[in-house]
Short mmCIF file of C-alpha atoms and ligand atoms in Angstrom, two decimals:
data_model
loop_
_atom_site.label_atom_id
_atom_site.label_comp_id
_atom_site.label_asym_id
_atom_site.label_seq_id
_atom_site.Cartn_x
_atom_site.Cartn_y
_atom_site.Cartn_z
CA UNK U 8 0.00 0.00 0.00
CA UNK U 9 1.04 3.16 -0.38
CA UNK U 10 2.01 4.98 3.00
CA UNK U 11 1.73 8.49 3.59
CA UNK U 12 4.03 11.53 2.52
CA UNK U 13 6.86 11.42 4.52
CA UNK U 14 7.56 14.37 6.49
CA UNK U 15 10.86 16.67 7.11
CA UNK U 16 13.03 15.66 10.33
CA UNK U 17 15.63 18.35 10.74
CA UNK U 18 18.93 17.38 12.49
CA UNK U 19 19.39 18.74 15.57
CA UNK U 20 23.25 20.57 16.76
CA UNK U 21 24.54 18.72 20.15
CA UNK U 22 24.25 15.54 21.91
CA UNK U 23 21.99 13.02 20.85
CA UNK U 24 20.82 10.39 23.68
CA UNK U 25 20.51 6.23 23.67
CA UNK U 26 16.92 5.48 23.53
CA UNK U 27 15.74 3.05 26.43
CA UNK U 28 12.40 1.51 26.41
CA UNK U 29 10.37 -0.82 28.81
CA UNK U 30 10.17 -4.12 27.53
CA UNK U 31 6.71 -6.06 28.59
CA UNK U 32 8.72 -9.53 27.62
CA UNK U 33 11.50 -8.40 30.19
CA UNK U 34 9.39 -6.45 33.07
CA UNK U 35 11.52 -3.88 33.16
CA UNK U 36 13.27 -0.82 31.10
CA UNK U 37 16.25 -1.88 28.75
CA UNK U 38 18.19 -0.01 26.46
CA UNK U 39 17.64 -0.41 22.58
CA UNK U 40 20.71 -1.46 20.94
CA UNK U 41 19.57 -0.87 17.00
CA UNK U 42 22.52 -1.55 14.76
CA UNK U 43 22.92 1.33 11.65
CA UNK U 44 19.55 0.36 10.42
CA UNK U 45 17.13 0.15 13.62
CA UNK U 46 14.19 -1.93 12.79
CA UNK U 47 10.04 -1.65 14.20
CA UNK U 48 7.07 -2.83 13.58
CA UNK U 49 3.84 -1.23 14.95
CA UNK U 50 0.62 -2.44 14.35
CA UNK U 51 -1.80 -0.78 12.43
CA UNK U 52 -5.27 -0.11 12.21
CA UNK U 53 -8.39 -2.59 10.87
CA UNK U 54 -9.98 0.23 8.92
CA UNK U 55 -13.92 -0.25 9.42
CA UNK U 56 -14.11 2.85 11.62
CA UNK U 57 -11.58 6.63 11.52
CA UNK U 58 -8.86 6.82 13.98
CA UNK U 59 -9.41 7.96 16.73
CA UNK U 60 -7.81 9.62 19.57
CA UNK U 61 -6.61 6.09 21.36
CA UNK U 62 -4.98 5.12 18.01
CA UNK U 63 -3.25 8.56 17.71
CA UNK U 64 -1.67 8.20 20.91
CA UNK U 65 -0.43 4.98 20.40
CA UNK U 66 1.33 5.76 16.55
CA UNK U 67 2.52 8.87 18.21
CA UNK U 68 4.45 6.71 21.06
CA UNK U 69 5.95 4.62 18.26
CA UNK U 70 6.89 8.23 16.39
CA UNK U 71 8.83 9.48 19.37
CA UNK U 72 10.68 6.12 19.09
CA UNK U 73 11.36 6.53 15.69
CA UNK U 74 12.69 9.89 16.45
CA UNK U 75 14.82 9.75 18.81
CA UNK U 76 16.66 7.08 16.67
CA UNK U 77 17.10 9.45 14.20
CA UNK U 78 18.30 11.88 16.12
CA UNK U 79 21.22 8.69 17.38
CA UNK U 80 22.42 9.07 13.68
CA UNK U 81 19.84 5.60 12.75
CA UNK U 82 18.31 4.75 9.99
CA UNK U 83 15.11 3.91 10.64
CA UNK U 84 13.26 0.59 8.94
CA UNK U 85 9.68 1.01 10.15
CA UNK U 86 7.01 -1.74 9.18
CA UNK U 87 3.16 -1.30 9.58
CA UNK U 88 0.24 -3.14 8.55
CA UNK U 89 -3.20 -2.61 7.61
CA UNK U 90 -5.93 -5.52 8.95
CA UNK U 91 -7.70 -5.00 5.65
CA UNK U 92 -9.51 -7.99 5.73
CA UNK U 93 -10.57 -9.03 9.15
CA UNK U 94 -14.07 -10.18 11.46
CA UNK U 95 -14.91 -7.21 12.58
CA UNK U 96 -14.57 -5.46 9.35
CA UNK U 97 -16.67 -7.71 7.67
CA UNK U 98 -19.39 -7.35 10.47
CA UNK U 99 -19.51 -3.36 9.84
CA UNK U 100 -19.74 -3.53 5.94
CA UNK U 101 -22.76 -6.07 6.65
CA UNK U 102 -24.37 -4.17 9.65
CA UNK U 103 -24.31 -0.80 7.49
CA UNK U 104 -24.91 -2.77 3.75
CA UNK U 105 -21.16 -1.89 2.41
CA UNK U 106 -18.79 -2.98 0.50
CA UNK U 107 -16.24 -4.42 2.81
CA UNK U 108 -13.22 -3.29 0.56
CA UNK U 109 -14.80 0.01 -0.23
CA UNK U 110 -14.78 0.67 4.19
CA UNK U 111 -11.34 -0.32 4.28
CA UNK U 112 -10.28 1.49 1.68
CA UNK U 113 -12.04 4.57 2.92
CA UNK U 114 -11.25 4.44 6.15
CA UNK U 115 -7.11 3.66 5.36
CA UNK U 116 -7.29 6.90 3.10
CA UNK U 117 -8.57 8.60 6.67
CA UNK U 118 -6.47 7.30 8.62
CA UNK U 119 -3.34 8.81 6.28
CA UNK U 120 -4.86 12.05 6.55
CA UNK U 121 -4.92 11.79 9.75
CA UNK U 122 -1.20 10.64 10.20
CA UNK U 123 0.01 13.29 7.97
CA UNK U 124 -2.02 16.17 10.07
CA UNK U 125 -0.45 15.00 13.04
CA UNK U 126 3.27 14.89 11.21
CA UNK U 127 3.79 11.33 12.17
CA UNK U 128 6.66 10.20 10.57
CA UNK U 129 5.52 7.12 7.97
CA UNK U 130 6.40 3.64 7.41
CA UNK U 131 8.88 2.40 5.07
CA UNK U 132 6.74 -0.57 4.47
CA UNK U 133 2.91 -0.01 4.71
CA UNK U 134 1.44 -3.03 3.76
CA UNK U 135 -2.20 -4.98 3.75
CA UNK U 136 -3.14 -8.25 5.20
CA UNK U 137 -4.73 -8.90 1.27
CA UNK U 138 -1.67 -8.17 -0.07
CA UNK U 139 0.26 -10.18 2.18
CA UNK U 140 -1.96 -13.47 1.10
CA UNK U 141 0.64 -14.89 -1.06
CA UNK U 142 3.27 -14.68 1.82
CA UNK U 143 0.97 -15.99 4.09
CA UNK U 144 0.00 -19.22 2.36
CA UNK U 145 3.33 -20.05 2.40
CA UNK U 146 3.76 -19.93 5.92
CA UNK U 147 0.69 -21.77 7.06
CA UNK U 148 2.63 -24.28 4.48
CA UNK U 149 5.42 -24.46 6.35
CA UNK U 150 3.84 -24.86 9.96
CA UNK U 151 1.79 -27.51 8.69
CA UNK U 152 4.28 -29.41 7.52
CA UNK U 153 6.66 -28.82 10.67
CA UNK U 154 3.88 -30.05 12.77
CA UNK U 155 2.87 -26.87 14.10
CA UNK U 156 0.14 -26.26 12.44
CA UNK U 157 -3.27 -28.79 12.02
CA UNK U 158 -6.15 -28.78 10.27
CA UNK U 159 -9.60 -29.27 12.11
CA UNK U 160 -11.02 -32.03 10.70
CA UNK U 161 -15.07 -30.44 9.57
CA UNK U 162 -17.02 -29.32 6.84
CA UNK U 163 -14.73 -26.45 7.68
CA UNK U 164 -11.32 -27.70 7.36
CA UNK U 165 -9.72 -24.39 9.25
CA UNK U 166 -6.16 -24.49 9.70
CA UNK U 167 -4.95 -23.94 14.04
CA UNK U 168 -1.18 -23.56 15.13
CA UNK U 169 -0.63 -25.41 18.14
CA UNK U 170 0.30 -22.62 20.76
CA UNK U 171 2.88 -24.47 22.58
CA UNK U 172 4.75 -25.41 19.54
CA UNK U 173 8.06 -23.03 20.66
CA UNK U 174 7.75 -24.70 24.26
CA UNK U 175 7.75 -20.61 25.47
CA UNK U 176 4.42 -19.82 24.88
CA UNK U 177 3.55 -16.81 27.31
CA UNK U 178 7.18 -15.64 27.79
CA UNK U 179 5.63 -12.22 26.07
CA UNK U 180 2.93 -11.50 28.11
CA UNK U 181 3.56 -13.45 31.44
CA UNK U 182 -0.04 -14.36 32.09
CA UNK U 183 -1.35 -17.11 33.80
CA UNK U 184 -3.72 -19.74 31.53
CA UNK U 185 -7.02 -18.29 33.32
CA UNK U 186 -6.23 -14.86 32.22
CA UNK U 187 -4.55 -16.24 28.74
CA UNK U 188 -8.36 -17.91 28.46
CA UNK U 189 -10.37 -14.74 28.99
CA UNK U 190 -8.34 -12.39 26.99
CA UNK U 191 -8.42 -15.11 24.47
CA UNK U 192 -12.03 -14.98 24.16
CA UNK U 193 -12.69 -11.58 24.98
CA UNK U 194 -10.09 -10.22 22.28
CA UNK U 195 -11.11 -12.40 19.00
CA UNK U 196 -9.88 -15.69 19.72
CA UNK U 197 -12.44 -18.49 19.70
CA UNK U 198 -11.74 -20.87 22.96
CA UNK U 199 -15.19 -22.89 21.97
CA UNK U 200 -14.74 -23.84 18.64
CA UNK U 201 -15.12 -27.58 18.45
CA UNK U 202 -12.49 -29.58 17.15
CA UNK U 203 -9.47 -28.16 18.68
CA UNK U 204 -6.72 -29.69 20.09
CA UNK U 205 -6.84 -26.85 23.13
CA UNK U 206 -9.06 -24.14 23.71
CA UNK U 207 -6.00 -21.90 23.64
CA UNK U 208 -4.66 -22.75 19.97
CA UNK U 209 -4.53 -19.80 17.33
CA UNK U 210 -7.03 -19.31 13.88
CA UNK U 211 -4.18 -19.67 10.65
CA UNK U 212 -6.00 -20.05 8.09
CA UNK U 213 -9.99 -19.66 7.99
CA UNK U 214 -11.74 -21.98 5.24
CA UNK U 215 -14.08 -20.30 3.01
CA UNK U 216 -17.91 -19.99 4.55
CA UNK U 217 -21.08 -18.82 2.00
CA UNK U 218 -21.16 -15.29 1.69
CA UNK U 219 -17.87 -14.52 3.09
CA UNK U 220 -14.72 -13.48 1.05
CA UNK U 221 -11.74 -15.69 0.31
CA UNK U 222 -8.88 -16.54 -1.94
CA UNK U 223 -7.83 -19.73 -3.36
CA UNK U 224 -4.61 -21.14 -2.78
CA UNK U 225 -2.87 -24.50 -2.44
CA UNK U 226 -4.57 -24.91 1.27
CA UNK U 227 -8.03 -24.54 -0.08
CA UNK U 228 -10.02 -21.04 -0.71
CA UNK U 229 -10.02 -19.14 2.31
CA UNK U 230 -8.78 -16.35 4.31
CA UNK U 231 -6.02 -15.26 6.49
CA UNK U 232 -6.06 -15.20 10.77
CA UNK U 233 -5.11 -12.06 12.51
CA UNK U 234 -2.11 -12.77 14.45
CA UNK U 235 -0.06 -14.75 11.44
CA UNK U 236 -0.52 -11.81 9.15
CA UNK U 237 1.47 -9.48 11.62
CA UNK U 238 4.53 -12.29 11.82
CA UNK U 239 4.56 -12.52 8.38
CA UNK U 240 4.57 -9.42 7.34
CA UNK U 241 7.25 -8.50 9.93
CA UNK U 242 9.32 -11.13 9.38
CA UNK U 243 9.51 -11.11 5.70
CA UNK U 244 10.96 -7.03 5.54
CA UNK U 245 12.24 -7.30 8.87
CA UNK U 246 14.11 -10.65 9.70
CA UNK U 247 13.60 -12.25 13.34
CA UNK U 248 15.27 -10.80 16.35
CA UNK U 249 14.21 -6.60 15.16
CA UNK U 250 14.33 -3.92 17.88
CA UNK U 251 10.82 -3.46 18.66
CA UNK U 252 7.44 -4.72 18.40
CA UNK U 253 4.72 -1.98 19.39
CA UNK U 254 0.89 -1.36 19.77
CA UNK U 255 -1.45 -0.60 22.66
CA UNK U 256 -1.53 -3.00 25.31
CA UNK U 257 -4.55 -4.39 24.09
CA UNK U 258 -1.90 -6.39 22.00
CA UNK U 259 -0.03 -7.78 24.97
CA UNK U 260 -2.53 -10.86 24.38
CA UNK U 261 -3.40 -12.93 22.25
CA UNK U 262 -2.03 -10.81 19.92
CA UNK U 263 1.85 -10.22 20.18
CA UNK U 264 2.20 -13.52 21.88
CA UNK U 265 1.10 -15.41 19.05
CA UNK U 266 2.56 -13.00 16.40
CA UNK U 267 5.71 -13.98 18.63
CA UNK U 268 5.03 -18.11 18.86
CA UNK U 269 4.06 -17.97 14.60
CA UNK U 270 7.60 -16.07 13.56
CA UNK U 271 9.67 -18.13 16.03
CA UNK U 272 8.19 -21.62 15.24
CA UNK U 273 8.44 -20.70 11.32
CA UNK U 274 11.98 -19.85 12.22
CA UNK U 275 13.27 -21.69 14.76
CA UNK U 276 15.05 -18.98 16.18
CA UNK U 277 14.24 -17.29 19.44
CA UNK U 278 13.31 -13.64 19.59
CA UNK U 279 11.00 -12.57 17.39
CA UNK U 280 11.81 -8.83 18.88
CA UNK U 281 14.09 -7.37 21.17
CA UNK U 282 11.44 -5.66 22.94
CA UNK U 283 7.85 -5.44 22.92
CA UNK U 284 6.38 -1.80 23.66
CA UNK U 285 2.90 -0.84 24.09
CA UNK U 286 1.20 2.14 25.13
CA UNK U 287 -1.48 2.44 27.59
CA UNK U 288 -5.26 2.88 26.80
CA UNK U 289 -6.75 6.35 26.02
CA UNK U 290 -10.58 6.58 27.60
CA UNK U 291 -13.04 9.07 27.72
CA UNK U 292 -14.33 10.21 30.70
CA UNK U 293 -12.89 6.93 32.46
CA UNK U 294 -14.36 4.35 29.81
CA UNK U 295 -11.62 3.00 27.87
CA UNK U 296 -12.01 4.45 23.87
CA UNK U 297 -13.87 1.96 21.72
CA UNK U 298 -15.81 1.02 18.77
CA UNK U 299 -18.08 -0.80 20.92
CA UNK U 300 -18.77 1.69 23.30
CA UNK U 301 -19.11 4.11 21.42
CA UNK U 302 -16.97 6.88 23.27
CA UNK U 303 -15.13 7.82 20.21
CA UNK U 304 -13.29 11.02 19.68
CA UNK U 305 -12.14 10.99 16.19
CA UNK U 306 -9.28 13.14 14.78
CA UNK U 307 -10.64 13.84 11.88
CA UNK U 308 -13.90 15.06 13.34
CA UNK U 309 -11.68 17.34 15.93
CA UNK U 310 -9.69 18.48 12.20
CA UNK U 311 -13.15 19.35 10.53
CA UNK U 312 -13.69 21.33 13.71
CA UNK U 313 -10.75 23.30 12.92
CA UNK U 314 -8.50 22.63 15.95
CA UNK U 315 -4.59 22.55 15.06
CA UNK U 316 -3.23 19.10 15.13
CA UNK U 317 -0.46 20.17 16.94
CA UNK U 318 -2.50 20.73 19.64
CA UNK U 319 -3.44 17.30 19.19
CA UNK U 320 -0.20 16.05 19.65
CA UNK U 321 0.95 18.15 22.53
CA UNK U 322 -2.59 17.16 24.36
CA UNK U 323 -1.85 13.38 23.50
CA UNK U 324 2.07 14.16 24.53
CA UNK U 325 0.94 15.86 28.19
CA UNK U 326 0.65 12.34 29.51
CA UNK U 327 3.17 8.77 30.03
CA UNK U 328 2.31 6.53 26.97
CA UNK U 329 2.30 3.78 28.87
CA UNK U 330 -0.27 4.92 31.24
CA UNK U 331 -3.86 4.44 30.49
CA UNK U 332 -5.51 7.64 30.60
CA UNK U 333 -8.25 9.94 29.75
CA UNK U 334 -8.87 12.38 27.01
CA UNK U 335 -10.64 15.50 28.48
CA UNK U 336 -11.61 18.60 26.87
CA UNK U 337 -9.08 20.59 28.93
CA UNK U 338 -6.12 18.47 27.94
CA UNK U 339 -7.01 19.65 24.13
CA UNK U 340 -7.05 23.60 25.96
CA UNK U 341 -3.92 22.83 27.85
CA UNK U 342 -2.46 21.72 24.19
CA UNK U 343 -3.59 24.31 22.45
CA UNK U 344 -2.40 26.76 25.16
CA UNK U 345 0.82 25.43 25.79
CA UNK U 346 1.37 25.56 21.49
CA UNK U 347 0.63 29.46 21.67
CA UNK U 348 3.00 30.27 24.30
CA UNK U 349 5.60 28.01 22.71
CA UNK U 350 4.97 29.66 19.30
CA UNK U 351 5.04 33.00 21.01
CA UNK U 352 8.15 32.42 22.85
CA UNK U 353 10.17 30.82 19.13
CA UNK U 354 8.97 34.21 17.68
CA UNK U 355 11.13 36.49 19.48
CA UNK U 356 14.32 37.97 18.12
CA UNK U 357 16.34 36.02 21.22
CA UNK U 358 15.88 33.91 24.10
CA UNK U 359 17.56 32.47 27.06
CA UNK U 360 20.50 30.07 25.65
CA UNK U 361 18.96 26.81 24.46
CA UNK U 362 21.52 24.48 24.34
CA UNK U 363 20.76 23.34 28.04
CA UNK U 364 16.90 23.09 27.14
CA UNK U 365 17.68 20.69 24.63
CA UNK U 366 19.96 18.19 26.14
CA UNK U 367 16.86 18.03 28.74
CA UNK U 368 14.79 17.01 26.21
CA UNK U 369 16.75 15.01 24.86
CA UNK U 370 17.36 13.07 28.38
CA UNK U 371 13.79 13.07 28.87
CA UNK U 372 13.04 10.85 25.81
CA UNK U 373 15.40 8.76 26.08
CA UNK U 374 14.33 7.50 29.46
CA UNK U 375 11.49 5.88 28.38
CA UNK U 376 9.79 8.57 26.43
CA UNK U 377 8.98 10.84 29.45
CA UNK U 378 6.83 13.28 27.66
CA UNK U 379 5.26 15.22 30.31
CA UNK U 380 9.22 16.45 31.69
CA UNK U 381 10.34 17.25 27.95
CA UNK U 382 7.31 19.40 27.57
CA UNK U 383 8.09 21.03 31.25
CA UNK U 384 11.69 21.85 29.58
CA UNK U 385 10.59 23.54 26.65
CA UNK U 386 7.91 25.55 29.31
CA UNK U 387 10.66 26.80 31.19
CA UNK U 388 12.18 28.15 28.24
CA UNK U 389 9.58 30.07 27.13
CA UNK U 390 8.68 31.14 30.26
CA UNK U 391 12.19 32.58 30.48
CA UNK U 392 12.04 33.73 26.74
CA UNK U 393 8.64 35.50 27.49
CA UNK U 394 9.46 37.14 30.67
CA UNK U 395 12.32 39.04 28.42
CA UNK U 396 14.89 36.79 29.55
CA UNK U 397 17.87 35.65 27.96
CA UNK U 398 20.19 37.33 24.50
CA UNK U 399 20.65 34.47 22.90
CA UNK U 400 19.75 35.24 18.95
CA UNK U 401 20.30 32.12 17.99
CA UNK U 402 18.01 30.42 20.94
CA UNK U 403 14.29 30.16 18.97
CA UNK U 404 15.90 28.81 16.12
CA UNK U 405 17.75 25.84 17.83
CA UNK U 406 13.73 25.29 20.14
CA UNK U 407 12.56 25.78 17.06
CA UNK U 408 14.34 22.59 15.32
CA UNK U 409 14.81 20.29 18.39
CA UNK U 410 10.43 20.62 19.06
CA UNK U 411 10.24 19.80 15.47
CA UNK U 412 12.81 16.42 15.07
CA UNK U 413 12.01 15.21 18.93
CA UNK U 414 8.24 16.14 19.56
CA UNK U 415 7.39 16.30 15.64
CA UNK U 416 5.55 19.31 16.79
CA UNK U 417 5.74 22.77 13.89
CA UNK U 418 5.69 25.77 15.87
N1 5CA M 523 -5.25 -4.21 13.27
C1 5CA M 523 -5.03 -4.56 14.64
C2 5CA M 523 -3.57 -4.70 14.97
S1 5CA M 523 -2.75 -5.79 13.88
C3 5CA M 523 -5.69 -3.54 15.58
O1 5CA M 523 -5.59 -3.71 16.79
N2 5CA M 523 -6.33 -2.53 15.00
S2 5CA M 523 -7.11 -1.38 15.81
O2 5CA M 523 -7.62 -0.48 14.79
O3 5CA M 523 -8.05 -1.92 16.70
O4 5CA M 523 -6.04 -0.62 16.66
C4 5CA M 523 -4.95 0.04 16.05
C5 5CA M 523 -3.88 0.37 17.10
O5 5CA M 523 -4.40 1.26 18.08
C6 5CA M 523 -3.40 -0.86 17.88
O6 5CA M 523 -2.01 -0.73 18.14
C7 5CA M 523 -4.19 -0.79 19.16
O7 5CA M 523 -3.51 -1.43 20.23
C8 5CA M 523 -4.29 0.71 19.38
N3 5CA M 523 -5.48 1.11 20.16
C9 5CA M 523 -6.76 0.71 19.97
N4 5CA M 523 -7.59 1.31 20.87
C10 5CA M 523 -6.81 2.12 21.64
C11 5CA M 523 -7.05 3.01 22.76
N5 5CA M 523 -8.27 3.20 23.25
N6 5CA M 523 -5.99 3.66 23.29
C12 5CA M 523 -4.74 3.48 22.79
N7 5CA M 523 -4.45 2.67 21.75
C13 5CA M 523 -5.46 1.99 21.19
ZN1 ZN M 524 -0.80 -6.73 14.55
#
């Protein structure tokens, strides 16, 4: 597919910082150790409804990340999918009489609006569970014939991998089989379906029913399981063992533990990613933000509405990305606020120095993308700057740059 445009980082002057991340896999924060290339893969959106603010504030986690290695002199090989075809996809292009590809399609447009508005940096690779078909075929080939892999044995002949085929099933997530079980269920596994080996075992491959879509290929017409199509499509432009796996922590299960179980059983190598990153949930009002509930705050809508998407991003930013939290109508004022005074403060003809301000930034990221104490940094500058402090003509240029390549925010 093709991703969206690619925006401008500038290089900032000074001392760039080692990112360190927590790892869920590990418990505990770890350094990143990307070689010249660092590698990610974040997963992307199943496009039956627009992004909304949750999904903003998880791509903008992953955007920091990919900043800051830019900023260590990285390249940056950065792999996201699209869940264009998918359950609860096809249940919204039924419930509202719509072409399924014609919502995804739509809503993937959106949702690249929305990314560029909010100047996240794009993927290299931007690619489509439909077009990754071919690629995954061939892997539910090989885990069948490894053993991994069986077919339930129906007048659907659907295609399982058996989840303790690595032996380290769970090392990901650390959960216990009773919370495995209800996460399972509650998060688009099916623990009931009859003819499993183990409630817990993973959809591959999904024979064709009446009235639903599917492709042909050499293991019958059919269509492609969720978690396969993100190991897959990693593994194939990444390689096994990349820097970092990322989403919300919705992911944490079944999701990236499977992802995790399908790349390293096709492999036989042991990790699938260095670390695995997610960012908390964003509610509303104290519900968690969902399709289902109905709670949504959408970007676009808040773009039709004319607010600045930097605002956006400095509301989203005003907050630890891997704490759940709430999106309130004042954090979008504080935002908005906090990008007048900033753009107020770059305007003047000098400032305090800057150089200081920007090695705090800088320290702030890389300590686990503390947000909320780079943004107090930049405050204190143009505090200073406003209050007439400072001489330095050369002070709102250098705020103005490291703002833009660390926080992607344009002032
Ligand atoms: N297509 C799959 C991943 S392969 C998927 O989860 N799609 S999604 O559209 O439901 O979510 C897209 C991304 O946003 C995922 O990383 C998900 O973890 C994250 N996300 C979903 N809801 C929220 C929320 N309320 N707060 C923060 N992040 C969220
Ligand atoms: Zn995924």
């Amino acid at each position: 597919m093709q991703p969206w445009s690619s925006v401008p980082v500038p290089q900032v002057p000074g001392q760039p910082r080692p990112l360190h991340l927590f790892d869920t896999a590990a418990g505990e924060i770890r350094p990143t150790e990307p070689g010249a290339v660092a590698r990610m893969y974040v997963c992307g959106i199943t496009p039956y409804d627009a992004t909304h603010l949750g999904h903003a504030a998880t791509y903008l986690a992953f955007d920091l990340i990919h900043r800051v290695w830019l900023d260590n002199g990285h390249q940056v090989h950065y792999v996201q999918n699209v869940t264009d075809i998918d359950d609860p996809l096809l249940e919204r292009a039924n419930r509202d009489n719509e072409d399924w590809i014609v919502l995804a399609m739509r809503e993937t447009a959106l949702f690249r609006e929305d990314m560029e508005a909010l100047r996240v940096v794009p993927p290299t690779d931007f690619v489509g569970a439909v077009e990754a078909i071919p690629e995954i075929v061939e892997a539910v080939g090989k885990l069948l014939s490894s053993g991994a892999a069986y077919r339930v044995d129906d007048e659907h002949p659907d295609i399982y991998f058996r989840h303790q085929a690595t032996g380290r099933f769970g090392y990901e997530s650390h959960y216990d089989e009773a919370t495995m079980r209800a996460l399972f269920a509650q998060r688009g596994g099916d623990p009931d379906r009859e003819g499993k080996e183990h409630p817990l075992d993973a959809l591959l491959w999904r024979a064709a029913r009446d009235g639903e879509p599917s492709w042909d290929s050499e293991l019958g017409a059919g269509r492609p399981g969720w978690h396969l199509e993100c190991s897959v499509i990693a593994l194939n432009r990444l390689g096994l063992g990349f820097d970092v796996q990322g989403g919300g922590s919705d992911l944490i299960f079944p999701h990236h533990e499977f992802s995790a179980a399908h790349a390293e059983s096709l492999t036989g190598e042991h990790p699938f990613a260095k670390h695995y990153v997610h960012a908390g949930m964003i509610g509303l009002d104290g519900e968690k933000m969902s399709k289902s509930r109905g709670n949504l705050v959408f970007v676009s809508r808040l773009r039709g509405d004319r607010v600045d998407p930097m605002a956006i991003r400095l509301a989203l930013l005003d907050g630890h990305y891997r704490t759940d939290r709430s999106w309130t109508a004042d954090l979008l004022t504080g935002g908005a606020a906090r990008l007048a005074r900033w753009r107020e403060a770059v305007a003047r003809d000098a400032g305090p120095a800057a150089e200081p301000t920007v090695q705090r930034l800088r320290e702030r990221l890389s300590d686990d993308l503390d947000t909320q104490q780079a943004l107090r940094a930049v405050d204190e500058w143009a505090d200073a700057a406003l209050a007439g402090g400072g001489d330095d003509p050369a002070a709102p240029t250098l705020i103005r740059t490291a703002v833009d390549a660390l926080l992607g925010v344009e002032l």
